[in-house]
Amino acid sequence: MKFLRNTLDKAKHNFEEGGKYHKYFYVYEALDTFLYSPNTTAGAKGVQVRDAIDLKRLMMTVIIAMTPCLLFGIVNVGHQHFLALGQQATMMDKIMVGLMQVLPIVIVSYTAGGIVEAIFAVFRKHPINEGFLVTGMLIPLVMPPNIPLWQVFVATVFAVLIAKEAFGGTGMNVLNVALTARAFLYFAYPTQISGEVWTYLPEGAKVVAGYSGATPLAIAAETVTSGGNAVTQLSGFGAGWAEGIYSLQNMFIGLMPGSIGETSTLMCLIGAFILWATGSGSWKIIVSVFGGAYAMGLLLNALAVNPFMALPAHYHLVMGGLAFGAVFMATDPVTAAQTETGKWVYGFLIGVFTVLIRVFNPAYPEGIMLAILLMNVFAPLIDYFVVSVNKTRRLKRATV
Amino acid sequence: MGKFIRLKKGFDINLAGKAALKFGNADHPETCVIKPDDFHGIYMPKVMVKEGDQVKAGTPLFHDKKNEKIVFTAPVSGEVVEIKRGEKRKLIEVKILADKTVESLSFNKYSVSDLSSLSREKAQTQLLESGVWLNLVERPYGIVANPDHTPKSIFISAFDSHPLAPDFSFIYKGNEQYFQAGVDVLKKLTSGAVHVNVHSEKEISPVFSQVKGAELNKFSGPHPSGCVGVQIHHIDPINKGDIVWTINPFGVIQIGKLFLQGIVDASKIVAVAGSEVNEPQYYKTYTGASVKPLLKNNLKQDHVRVIAGNVLTGTAIGKEGHLGFYDQLISVIPEGDYYEFLGWITPSTKKISFQRSFGLLSFLSRGKEAVLDSNTHGEPRAFVQSGVFEKVVPMDVLPTHLIKAIMAEDYDEMEALGIYEVIEEDLALCEFVDVSKHHVQQIVREGIDLLANA
């Protein structure tokens, strides 16, 4: 250990002011602070002791909260693969197939983002921000398992560049970076990200009789034109090859096709619990997103004119990416509302818009992504009103 | 009748090395200094003595050029040995070689009954001339009180909730008479009430509980409940144009002694505390005194940080430094200039954290005393609004937005968000808990200075 420290110390002068590689100081700084917490002490004035938390630990906690989703996602990718092929497989096989599909996506996402981040750190002279550790993990989790790797790369570069660095880097971005990557793919390569990508199937693979890769949301959306009962359609789906795959219970557990990390409401709730217990994410936002979606679902039930509108409200909570979005995307502290009251409004509206987009816009089967991006843009406005109330209260006090 | 205010938000940093309720013996301090930097709102100090001059306690050393009535006087008698200046001849400090027995200039003496008929002008003149006036701090801005102003109320926080804070009921024991006289004089200076604020769960000294003519308010809850700014906010908030003065109990007692005895008595009891002190306890010393005799043979190790004041708002002064004007505590903690391998993720129950992120397990042992060093535990990063500031500020103020308004130098916004209600110490916990390791107190002071000089 001493050796490592000595090497870093020896190299340090090259990166400091006037050193040969001063340009790359923040690259060195990233490595140095990753290996060792710095030896900096508090200034002569101001606080003399500091809380043990730092941004790295905070971000790491979020990543830990995401691991249940990631691990479950890996197993599920393999599970869906063998299900579609109609083959029996052991747990080990499923994990292997899942790893083969998911790991490259994770690696590409981190590499692409890391390169952009490092280039900007060098040229814009800002520290490499740990926020990317979270973004780099979020992006794979919202990708379908069959996504071409080059698309992951392009989407990540686009998102980090346009959604974050163009606004001045971490802490300044308006839009959630990971969702921007997803939205980019959604609009730039619509054919690849919709359709049969939700299950990993190698080229030329023979699928089981009766197989269909349709997602629950797509099935529910279809009932608008084809009629019938959405719940029966869902529970009847998969007959012959995957009995009950879209039953309420199974959708809650999440053994179904979808993006890598977002299928399991249960795993998202475990993540939510970790975020809540460690105080790393706002529970107010999580609760209010679910609340908003449920309330909107109930309202639509009451006004139902088609089978999708009549879909019981609690189905909305377990279908698609609502849970994942609520727990990991909406809670991003930079792009969410920052006032405590604002968080309730922000989350609630995300839930409402998600269900609205799902039910009324046939072009977008999933609404959570657009709902969060929309509310990212409106978050400052929500805060503006909450802050105004605080200001008015102060002014009123003066005149009374 | 006083009010009872329950506060929930905040955080008590439970440090090891609290001072035991007993007195230690130490040598008489060799030197005392008065530093203009201990005070805010001073335009330019003009020195009135020369090196080699003999002074008594209460002899003017320098005054403020903008407001010549505000005089900074010697805390002890002795010889002026150094007038230290920095860049551009900025006055750093005036140092006095202290006599073994302190002699004070004599001022007018009053009996308790005479005090009631004393006029505001006379009281104010004596306070200003003796330099005891400096104990009065004016809000907004936290500056030395302007004698031309009449505050709408005066606040005395009679408990200190900072880490390792001295126990006021111990150090002010037996000063009932002086505290009462001090309050009687203060009442002449304000158009409103004098508020004495105590903590409901701590022992309340008769010095405070038996005071007449003042409102006795009770507070409960963690730090910063003892910060006078928080107390003002809940009892008589400062709106635009309002002026409130604050003073600590030491100042009140000093005023009492000035009028009852006619002397400037800058002797004070300070706590010497912290994990690196052999025997944390109380000592008798003077305002601005050298801390050297108090630390002699009293430190567990050599690599320590000596802080005049507490660990949240104090100043690192070194082992031979001097107390500041308002300080009543010397904290000694280990210096934290070490690297820690993978320190950003290693779990620890010892490092204190307000938060509970992965591996920060100190919340499991909240009641236990901890040893904290001066390490920053991480490096400065971009401002991330994790919502944690809001959890340690028990005021109807939005700290994140206020701090951002200051950084943007947006005057209207700062004003609307309540900058008049805070000074550094009220938001010191924000700096402690900040994930991005910003210098919040410095930012707050910059904002205050912007508005004060606007």
PDB file of C-alpha atoms in Angstrom, chain B residues 250-371:
ATOM      1  CA  PHE B 250     -20.058  37.285  29.265  1.00  0.00           C
ATOM      2  CA  GLY B 251     -20.680  40.662  27.677  1.00  0.00           C
ATOM      3  CA  VAL B 252     -23.723  41.291  29.866  1.00  0.00           C
ATOM      4  CA  ILE B 253     -21.708  40.517  32.987  1.00  0.00           C
ATOM      5  CA  GLN B 254     -18.869  42.725  31.784  1.00  0.00           C
ATOM      6  CA  ILE B 255     -21.357  45.563  31.384  1.00  0.00           C
ATOM      7  CA  GLY B 256     -22.643  44.887  34.884  1.00  0.00           C
ATOM      8  CA  LYS B 257     -19.136  45.084  36.333  1.00  0.00           C
ATOM      9  CA  LEU B 258     -18.394  48.248  34.378  1.00  0.00           C
ATOM     10  CA  PHE B 259     -21.302  50.069  35.959  1.00  0.00           C
ATOM     11  CA  LEU B 260     -21.321  48.540  39.441  1.00  0.00           C
ATOM     12  CA  GLN B 261     -17.552  48.548  39.971  1.00  0.00           C
ATOM     13  CA  GLY B 262     -16.383  51.096  37.458  1.00  0.00           C
ATOM     14  CA  ILE B 263     -13.798  48.770  35.927  1.00  0.00           C
ATOM     15  CA  VAL B 264     -13.140  46.913  32.692  1.00  0.00           C
ATOM     16  CA  ASP B 265     -12.870  43.302  33.738  1.00  0.00           C
ATOM     17  CA  ALA B 266     -11.824  41.127  30.803  1.00  0.00           C
ATOM     18  CA  SER B 267     -11.054  38.101  32.932  1.00  0.00           C
ATOM     19  CA  LYS B 268     -13.075  35.160  31.738  1.00  0.00           C
ATOM     20  CA  ILE B 269     -13.442  31.478  32.297  1.00  0.00           C
ATOM     21  CA  VAL B 270     -12.750  29.353  29.249  1.00  0.00           C
ATOM     22  CA  ALA B 271     -13.088  25.657  28.635  1.00  0.00           C
ATOM     23  CA  VAL B 272     -10.078  23.803  27.278  1.00  0.00           C
ATOM     24  CA  ALA B 273     -11.589  20.737  25.676  1.00  0.00           C
ATOM     25  CA  GLY B 274     -11.218  18.167  22.956  1.00  0.00           C
ATOM     26  CA  SER B 275      -9.957  14.638  22.500  1.00  0.00           C
ATOM     27  CA  GLU B 276      -6.295  15.663  22.516  1.00  0.00           C
ATOM     28  CA  VAL B 277      -6.359  17.457  25.875  1.00  0.00           C
ATOM     29  CA  ASN B 278      -5.033  15.505  28.843  1.00  0.00           C
ATOM     30  CA  GLU B 279      -7.452  16.959  31.310  1.00  0.00           C
ATOM     31  CA  PRO B 280     -10.310  18.841  29.705  1.00  0.00           C
ATOM     32  CA  GLN B 281     -11.487  21.412  32.232  1.00  0.00           C
ATOM     33  CA  TYR B 282     -11.967  25.116  32.835  1.00  0.00           C
ATOM     34  CA  TYR B 283      -9.343  27.827  33.289  1.00  0.00           C
ATOM     35  CA  LYS B 284      -9.372  31.455  34.235  1.00  0.00           C
ATOM     36  CA  THR B 285      -7.819  33.748  31.653  1.00  0.00           C
ATOM     37  CA  TYR B 286      -8.476  36.985  29.778  1.00  0.00           C
ATOM     38  CA  THR B 287     -10.036  38.138  26.544  1.00  0.00           C
ATOM     39  CA  GLY B 288      -7.467  37.809  23.779  1.00  0.00           C
ATOM     40  CA  ALA B 289      -5.009  35.941  25.989  1.00  0.00           C
ATOM     41  CA  SER B 290      -2.306  33.623  24.758  1.00  0.00           C
ATOM     42  CA  VAL B 291      -3.369  29.990  24.964  1.00  0.00           C
ATOM     43  CA  LYS B 292       0.184  28.765  25.542  1.00  0.00           C
ATOM     44  CA  PRO B 293       0.022  28.464  29.351  1.00  0.00           C
ATOM     45  CA  LEU B 294      -3.319  26.639  29.120  1.00  0.00           C
ATOM     46  CA  LEU B 295      -1.913  23.965  26.842  1.00  0.00           C
ATOM     47  CA  LYS B 296       1.429  23.530  28.572  1.00  0.00           C
ATOM     48  CA  ASN B 297       1.896  19.843  29.474  1.00  0.00           C
ATOM     49  CA  ASN B 298      -1.770  19.419  28.720  1.00  0.00           C
ATOM     50  CA  LEU B 299      -1.691  17.817  25.253  1.00  0.00           C
ATOM     51  CA  LYS B 300      -1.720  14.102  24.518  1.00  0.00           C
ATOM     52  CA  GLN B 301       0.326  14.488  21.357  1.00  0.00           C
ATOM     53  CA  ASP B 302       2.028  17.078  19.258  1.00  0.00           C
ATOM     54  CA  HIS B 303       0.235  16.847  15.928  1.00  0.00           C
ATOM     55  CA  VAL B 304      -2.893  18.720  16.907  1.00  0.00           C
ATOM     56  CA  ARG B 305      -5.059  21.570  15.749  1.00  0.00           C
ATOM     57  CA  VAL B 306      -5.734  24.211  18.366  1.00  0.00           C
ATOM     58  CA  ILE B 307      -8.946  26.069  17.724  1.00  0.00           C
ATOM     59  CA  ALA B 308     -10.026  29.305  19.332  1.00  0.00           C
ATOM     60  CA  GLY B 309     -13.731  28.685  19.643  1.00  0.00           C
ATOM     61  CA  ASN B 310     -15.641  25.584  18.654  1.00  0.00           C
ATOM     62  CA  VAL B 311     -15.053  23.162  15.807  1.00  0.00           C
ATOM     63  CA  LEU B 312     -17.839  24.602  13.667  1.00  0.00           C
ATOM     64  CA  THR B 313     -17.134  28.318  13.729  1.00  0.00           C
ATOM     65  CA  GLY B 314     -13.712  28.628  15.335  1.00  0.00           C
ATOM     66  CA  THR B 315     -10.322  29.604  14.011  1.00  0.00           C
ATOM     67  CA  ALA B 316      -7.198  27.435  13.987  1.00  0.00           C
ATOM     68  CA  ILE B 317      -4.627  29.475  15.901  1.00  0.00           C
ATOM     69  CA  GLY B 318      -1.756  27.099  16.598  1.00  0.00           C
ATOM     70  CA  LYS B 319      -0.361  26.156  19.972  1.00  0.00           C
ATOM     71  CA  GLU B 320       0.939  29.645  20.705  1.00  0.00           C
ATOM     72  CA  GLY B 321      -2.014  31.610  19.356  1.00  0.00           C
ATOM     73  CA  HIS B 322      -4.394  33.912  21.145  1.00  0.00           C
ATOM     74  CA  LEU B 323      -8.065  33.755  21.957  1.00  0.00           C
ATOM     75  CA  GLY B 324     -10.413  35.860  19.894  1.00  0.00           C
ATOM     76  CA  PHE B 325     -12.546  38.596  21.438  1.00  0.00           C
ATOM     77  CA  TYR B 326     -15.714  36.512  21.769  1.00  0.00           C
ATOM     78  CA  ASP B 327     -14.166  33.083  22.426  1.00  0.00           C
ATOM     79  CA  GLN B 328     -14.883  31.080  25.565  1.00  0.00           C
ATOM     80  CA  LEU B 329     -13.565  27.752  24.399  1.00  0.00           C
ATOM     81  CA  ILE B 330     -10.341  26.260  23.155  1.00  0.00           C
ATOM     82  CA  SER B 331     -10.878  23.025  21.231  1.00  0.00           C
ATOM     83  CA  VAL B 332      -7.968  20.729  20.517  1.00  0.00           C
ATOM     84  CA  ILE B 333      -8.460  17.982  17.934  1.00  0.00           C
ATOM     85  CA  PRO B 334      -6.041  15.787  15.983  1.00  0.00           C
ATOM     86  CA  GLU B 335      -4.741  17.230  12.733  1.00  0.00           C
ATOM     87  CA  GLY B 336      -6.096  15.216   9.807  1.00  0.00           C
ATOM     88  CA  ASP B 337      -3.439  15.502   7.126  1.00  0.00           C
ATOM     89  CA  TYR B 338      -3.288  11.830   6.201  1.00  0.00           C
ATOM     90  CA  TYR B 339      -4.277   9.811   3.191  1.00  0.00           C
ATOM     91  CA  GLU B 340      -6.740   7.008   3.616  1.00  0.00           C
ATOM     92  CA  PHE B 341      -6.675   4.094   1.202  1.00  0.00           C
ATOM     93  CA  LEU B 342     -10.118   3.812  -0.440  1.00  0.00           C
ATOM     94  CA  GLY B 343     -11.341   6.047   2.347  1.00  0.00           C
ATOM     95  CA  TRP B 344     -14.375   7.113   0.342  1.00  0.00           C
ATOM     96  CA  ILE B 345     -15.982   3.698   0.602  1.00  0.00           C
ATOM     97  CA  THR B 346     -14.519   2.001   3.687  1.00  0.00           C
ATOM     98  CA  PRO B 347     -17.222   1.487   6.291  1.00  0.00           C
ATOM     99  CA  SER B 348     -16.628   3.203   9.598  1.00  0.00           C
ATOM    100  CA  THR B 349     -18.466   3.631  12.848  1.00  0.00           C
ATOM    101  CA  LYS B 350     -16.012   6.241  14.074  1.00  0.00           C
ATOM    102  CA  LYS B 351     -16.306   8.969  11.487  1.00  0.00           C
ATOM    103  CA  ILE B 352     -19.317  11.063  12.345  1.00  0.00           C
ATOM    104  CA  SER B 353     -21.870  11.727   9.659  1.00  0.00           C
ATOM    105  CA  PHE B 354     -25.242  13.393   9.700  1.00  0.00           C
ATOM    106  CA  GLN B 355     -26.120  11.152   6.792  1.00  0.00           C
ATOM    107  CA  ARG B 356     -26.364   7.424   6.517  1.00  0.00           C
ATOM    108  CA  SER B 357     -24.821   6.689   3.144  1.00  0.00           C
ATOM    109  CA  PHE B 358     -23.215   3.311   2.618  1.00  0.00           C
ATOM    110  CA  GLY B 359     -20.664   2.527   5.309  1.00  0.00           C
ATOM    111  CA  LEU B 360     -21.362   5.573   7.448  1.00  0.00           C
ATOM    112  CA  LEU B 361     -22.459   3.780  10.543  1.00  0.00           C
ATOM    113  CA  SER B 362     -22.068   6.496  13.156  1.00  0.00           C
ATOM    114  CA  PHE B 363     -25.861   6.759  13.421  1.00  0.00           C
ATOM    115  CA  LEU B 364     -25.802   3.396  15.177  1.00  0.00           C
ATOM    116  CA  SER B 365     -23.887   4.920  18.063  1.00  0.00           C
ATOM    117  CA  ARG B 366     -25.313   8.423  18.331  1.00  0.00           C
ATOM    118  CA  GLY B 367     -24.859   8.569  22.073  1.00  0.00           C
ATOM    119  CA  LYS B 368     -21.169   7.735  21.914  1.00  0.00           C
ATOM    120  CA  GLU B 369     -18.504  10.387  21.949  1.00  0.00           C
ATOM    121  CA  ALA B 370     -16.333  10.535  18.864  1.00  0.00           C
ATOM    122  CA  VAL B 371     -12.858  11.741  18.055  1.00  0.00           C
TER     123      VAL B 371
END
